[in-house]
Short mmCIF file of C-alpha atoms in Angstrom, two decimals:
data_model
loop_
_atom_site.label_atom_id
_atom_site.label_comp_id
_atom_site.label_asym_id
_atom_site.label_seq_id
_atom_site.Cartn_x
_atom_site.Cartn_y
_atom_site.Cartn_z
CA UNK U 1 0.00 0.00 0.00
CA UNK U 2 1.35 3.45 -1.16
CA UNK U 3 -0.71 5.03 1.23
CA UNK U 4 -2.69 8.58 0.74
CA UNK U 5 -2.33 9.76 -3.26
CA UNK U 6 -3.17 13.46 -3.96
CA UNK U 7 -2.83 15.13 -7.13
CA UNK U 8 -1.83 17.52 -8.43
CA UNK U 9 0.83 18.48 -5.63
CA UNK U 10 0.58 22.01 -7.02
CA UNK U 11 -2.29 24.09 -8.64
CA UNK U 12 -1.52 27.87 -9.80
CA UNK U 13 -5.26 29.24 -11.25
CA UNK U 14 -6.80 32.45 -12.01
CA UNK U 15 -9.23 34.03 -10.33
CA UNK U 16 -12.95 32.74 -11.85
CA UNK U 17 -11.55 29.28 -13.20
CA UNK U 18 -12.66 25.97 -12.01
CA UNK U 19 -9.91 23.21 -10.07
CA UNK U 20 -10.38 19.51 -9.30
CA UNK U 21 -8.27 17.91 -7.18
CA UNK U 22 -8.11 13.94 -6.58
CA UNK U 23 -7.61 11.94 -3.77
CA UNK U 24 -6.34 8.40 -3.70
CA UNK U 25 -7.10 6.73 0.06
CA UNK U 26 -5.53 3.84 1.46
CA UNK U 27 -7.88 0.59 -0.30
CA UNK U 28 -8.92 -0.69 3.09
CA UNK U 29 -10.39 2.55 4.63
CA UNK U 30 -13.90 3.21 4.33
CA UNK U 31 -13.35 6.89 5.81
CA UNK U 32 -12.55 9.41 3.52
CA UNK U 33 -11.82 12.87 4.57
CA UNK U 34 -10.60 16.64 3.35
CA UNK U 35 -8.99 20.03 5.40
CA UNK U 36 -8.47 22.82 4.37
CA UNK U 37 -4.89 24.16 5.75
CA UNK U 38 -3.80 27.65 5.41
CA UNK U 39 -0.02 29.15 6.49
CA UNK U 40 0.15 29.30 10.46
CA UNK U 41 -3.36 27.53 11.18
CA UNK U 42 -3.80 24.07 11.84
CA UNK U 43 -6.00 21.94 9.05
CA UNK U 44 -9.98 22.66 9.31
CA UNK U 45 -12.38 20.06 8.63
CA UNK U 46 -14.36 20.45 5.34
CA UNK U 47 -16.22 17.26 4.48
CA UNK U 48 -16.31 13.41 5.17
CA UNK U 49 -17.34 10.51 3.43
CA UNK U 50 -17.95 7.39 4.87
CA UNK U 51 -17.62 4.49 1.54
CA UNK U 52 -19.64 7.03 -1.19
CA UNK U 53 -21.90 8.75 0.94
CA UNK U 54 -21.02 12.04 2.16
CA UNK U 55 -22.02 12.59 6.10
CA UNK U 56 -20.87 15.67 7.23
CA UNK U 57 -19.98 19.20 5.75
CA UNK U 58 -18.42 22.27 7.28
CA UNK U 59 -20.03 25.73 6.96
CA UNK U 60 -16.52 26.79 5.61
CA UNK U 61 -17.62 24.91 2.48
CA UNK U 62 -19.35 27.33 0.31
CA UNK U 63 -21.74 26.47 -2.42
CA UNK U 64 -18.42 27.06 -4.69
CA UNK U 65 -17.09 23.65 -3.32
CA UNK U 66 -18.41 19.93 -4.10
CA UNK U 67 -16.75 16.74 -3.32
CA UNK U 68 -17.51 13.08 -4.80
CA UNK U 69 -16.10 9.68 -3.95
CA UNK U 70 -17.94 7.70 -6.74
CA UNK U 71 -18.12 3.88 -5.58
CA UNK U 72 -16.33 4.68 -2.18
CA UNK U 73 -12.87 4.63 -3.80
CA UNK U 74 -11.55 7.83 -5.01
CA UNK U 75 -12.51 11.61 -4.32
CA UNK U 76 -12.35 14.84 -5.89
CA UNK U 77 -12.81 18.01 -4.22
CA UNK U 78 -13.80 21.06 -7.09
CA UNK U 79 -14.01 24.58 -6.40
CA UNK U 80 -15.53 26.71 -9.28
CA UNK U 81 -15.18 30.04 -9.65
CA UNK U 82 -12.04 30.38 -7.15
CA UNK U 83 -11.09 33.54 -5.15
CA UNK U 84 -7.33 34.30 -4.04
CA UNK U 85 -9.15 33.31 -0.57
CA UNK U 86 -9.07 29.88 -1.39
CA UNK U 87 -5.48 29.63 -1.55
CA UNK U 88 -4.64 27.12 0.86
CA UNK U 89 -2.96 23.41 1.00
CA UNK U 90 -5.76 20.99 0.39
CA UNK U 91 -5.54 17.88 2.83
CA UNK U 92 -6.76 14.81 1.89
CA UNK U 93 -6.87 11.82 4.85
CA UNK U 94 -8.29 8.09 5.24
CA UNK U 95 -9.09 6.05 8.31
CA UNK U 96 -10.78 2.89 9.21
CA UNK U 97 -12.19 4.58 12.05
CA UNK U 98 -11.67 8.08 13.57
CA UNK U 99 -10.03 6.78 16.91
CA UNK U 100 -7.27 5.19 15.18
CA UNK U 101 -5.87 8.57 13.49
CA UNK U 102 -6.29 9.50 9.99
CA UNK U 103 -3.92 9.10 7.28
CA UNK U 104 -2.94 12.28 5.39
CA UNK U 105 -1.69 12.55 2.19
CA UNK U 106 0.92 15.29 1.28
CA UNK U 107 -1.87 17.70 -0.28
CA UNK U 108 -2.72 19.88 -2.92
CA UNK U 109 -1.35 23.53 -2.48
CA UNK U 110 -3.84 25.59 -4.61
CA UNK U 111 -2.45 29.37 -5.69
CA UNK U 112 -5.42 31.31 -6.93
CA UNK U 113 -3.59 34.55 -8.60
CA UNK E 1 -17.69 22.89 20.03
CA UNK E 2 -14.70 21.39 21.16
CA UNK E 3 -11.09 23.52 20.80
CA UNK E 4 -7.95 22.92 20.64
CA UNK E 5 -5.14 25.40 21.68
CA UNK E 6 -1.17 25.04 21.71
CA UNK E 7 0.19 28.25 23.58
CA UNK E 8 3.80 28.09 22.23
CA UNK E 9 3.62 28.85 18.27
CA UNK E 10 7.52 28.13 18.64
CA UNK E 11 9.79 26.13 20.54
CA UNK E 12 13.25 24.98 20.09
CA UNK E 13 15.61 21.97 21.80
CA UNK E 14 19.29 20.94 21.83
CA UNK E 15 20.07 17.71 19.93
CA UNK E 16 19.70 14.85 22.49
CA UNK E 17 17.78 17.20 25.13
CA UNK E 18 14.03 16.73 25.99
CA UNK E 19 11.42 19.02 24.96
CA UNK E 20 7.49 19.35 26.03
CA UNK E 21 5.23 20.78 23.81
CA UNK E 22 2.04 22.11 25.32
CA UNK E 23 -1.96 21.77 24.83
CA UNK E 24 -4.90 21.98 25.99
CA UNK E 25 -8.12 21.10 24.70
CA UNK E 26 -12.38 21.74 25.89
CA UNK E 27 -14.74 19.33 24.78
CA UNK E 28 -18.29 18.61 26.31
CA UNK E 29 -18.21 15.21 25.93
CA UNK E 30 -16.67 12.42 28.03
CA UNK E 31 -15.82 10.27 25.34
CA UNK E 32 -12.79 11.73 23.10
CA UNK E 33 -9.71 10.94 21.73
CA UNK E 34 -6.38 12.98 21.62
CA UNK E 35 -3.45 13.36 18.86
CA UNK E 36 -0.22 14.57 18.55
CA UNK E 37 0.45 14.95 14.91
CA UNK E 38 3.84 15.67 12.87
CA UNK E 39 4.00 17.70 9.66
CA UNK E 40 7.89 18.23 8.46
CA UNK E 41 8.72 20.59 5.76
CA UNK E 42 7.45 18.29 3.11
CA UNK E 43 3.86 19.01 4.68
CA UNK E 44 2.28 15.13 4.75
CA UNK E 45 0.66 15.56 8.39
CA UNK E 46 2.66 11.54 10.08
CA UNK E 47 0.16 10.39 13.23
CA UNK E 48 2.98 10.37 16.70
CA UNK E 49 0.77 9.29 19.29
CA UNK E 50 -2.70 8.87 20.70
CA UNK E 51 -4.78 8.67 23.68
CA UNK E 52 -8.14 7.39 24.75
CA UNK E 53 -9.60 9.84 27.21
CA UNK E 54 -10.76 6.57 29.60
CA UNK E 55 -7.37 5.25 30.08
CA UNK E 56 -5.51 7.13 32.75
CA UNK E 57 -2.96 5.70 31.78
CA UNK E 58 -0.12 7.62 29.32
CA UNK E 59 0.40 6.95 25.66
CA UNK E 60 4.19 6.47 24.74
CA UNK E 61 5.41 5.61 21.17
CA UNK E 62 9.22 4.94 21.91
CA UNK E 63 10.87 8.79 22.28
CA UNK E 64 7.53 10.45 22.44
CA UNK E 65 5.24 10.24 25.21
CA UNK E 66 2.25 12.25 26.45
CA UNK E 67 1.14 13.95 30.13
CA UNK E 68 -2.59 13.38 30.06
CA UNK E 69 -4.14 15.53 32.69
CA UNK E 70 -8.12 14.94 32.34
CA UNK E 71 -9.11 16.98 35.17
CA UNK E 72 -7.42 19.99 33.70
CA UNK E 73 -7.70 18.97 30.23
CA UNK E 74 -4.25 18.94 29.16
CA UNK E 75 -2.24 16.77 26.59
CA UNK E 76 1.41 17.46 26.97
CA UNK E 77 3.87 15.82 24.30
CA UNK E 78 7.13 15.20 25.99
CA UNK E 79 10.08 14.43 22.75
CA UNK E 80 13.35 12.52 24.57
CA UNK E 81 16.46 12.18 23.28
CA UNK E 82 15.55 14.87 20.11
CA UNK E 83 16.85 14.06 16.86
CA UNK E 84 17.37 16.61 13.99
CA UNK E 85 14.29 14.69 12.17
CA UNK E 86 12.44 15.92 14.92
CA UNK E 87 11.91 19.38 13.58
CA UNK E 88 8.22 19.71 12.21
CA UNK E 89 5.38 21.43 13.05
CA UNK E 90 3.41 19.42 15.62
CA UNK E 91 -0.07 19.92 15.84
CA UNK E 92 -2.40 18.67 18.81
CA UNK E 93 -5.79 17.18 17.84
CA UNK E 94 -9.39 16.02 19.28
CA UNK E 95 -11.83 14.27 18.22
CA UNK E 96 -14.86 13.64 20.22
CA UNK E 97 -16.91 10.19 20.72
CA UNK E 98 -19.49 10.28 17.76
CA UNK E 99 -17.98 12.21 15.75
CA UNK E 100 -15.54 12.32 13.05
CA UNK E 101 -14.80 15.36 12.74
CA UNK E 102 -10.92 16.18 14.15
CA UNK E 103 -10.05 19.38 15.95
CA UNK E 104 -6.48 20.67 15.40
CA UNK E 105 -4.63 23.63 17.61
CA UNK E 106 -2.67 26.25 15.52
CA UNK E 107 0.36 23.99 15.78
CA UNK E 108 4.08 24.77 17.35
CA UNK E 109 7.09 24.76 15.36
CA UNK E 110 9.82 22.74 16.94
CA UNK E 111 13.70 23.87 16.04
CA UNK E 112 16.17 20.96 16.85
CA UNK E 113 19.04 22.45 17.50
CA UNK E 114 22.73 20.48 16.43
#
């Protein structure tokens, strides 16, 4: 097992265009989560899947931002229409249960210029 | 809501010397979980150590070990014997029972000095 995949590792857009990133868990987790991590803060919690159903959403995630994990494997996280305030590293984690830890990947730093 | 909040955005350690990094955390519930997480210049956040709030006793994971005071809801993570590949960003982290949802602090920057 690799472990988490995310791709790209680096995403430079202009302001108004569309990104999708992808996330890759680890095959044998069932959990499936994404944070949000800008400079000097700690990650924030944007959305969870547990297999393909999504369960939980933050309030930071705007009506800009959708995430999928089609068939409880992969997930992509799109923003549309970015603004320079959603330049951030984009975490992407796994677990088999949220008392064992999650398993990040290495992200997806998005540069909206 | 629970929080999470590390007081020392920085802290620094002689190779070989011990460090303890600080947190402390508020949740309502009695049934929680507690993380120390790494993230080294190359950014992929590496789970340390964790605790289950209903064992008094403390988590250690070889070098690293943790002072878990429930009553005054701290999570302390002591680092022995520091090592240059120390040197991360450590970030403390809850998550309550029922939830999945994990709770970081602002994190502390650890310097390992040679």
């Amino acid at each position: 097992d690799t472990g988490v995949s995310q791709d790209p590792r680096h995403k430079i857009t202009k302001r108004g265009q569309n990104v999708t990133f992808r996330c890759d868990p680890i095959s044998e987790h069932n959990r499936l989560y994404w944070y949000r991590q800008t400079l000097g803060q700690g990650p924030e919690f944007l959305t969870y899947f547990q297999n393909e159903a999504q369960l939980e959403k933050s309030r930071l995630l705007s009506d800009r931002f959708s995430a999928e994990r089609p068939k409880g494997s992969f997930s992509t996280l799109e923003i549309q229409r970015t603004e320079q305030g959603d330049s951030a590293m984009y975490l992407c984690a796994s677990s088999s249960g949220p008392f064992y830890g999650y398993t990040f990947g290495s992200g997806t730093r998005l540069t909206v210029v | 809501a629970q929080t999470v909040t590390q007081s020392q955005p920085e802290m620094s350690v002689q190779e070989a010397e011990t460090v303890t990094l600080s947190c402390t955390y508020d949740t309502s519930e009695s049934d929680y979980y507690l993380f120390w997480y790494k993230q080294p210049p190359s950014r992929q956040m590496i789970l340390v150590i964790r605790q289950e709030a209903y064992k008094q006793q403390n988590a250690t994971e070889n070098r690293f070990s943790v002072n878990f005071q429930k009553a005054a809801k701290s999570f302390s993570l002591k680092i022995s014997d520091s090592q240059l590949g120390d040197a991360a960003m450590y970030f403390c982290a809850c998550i309550q029972g029922g939830s999945e949802k994990l709770v970081f602090g602002k994190g502390t920057k650890l310097t390992v000095n040679p």
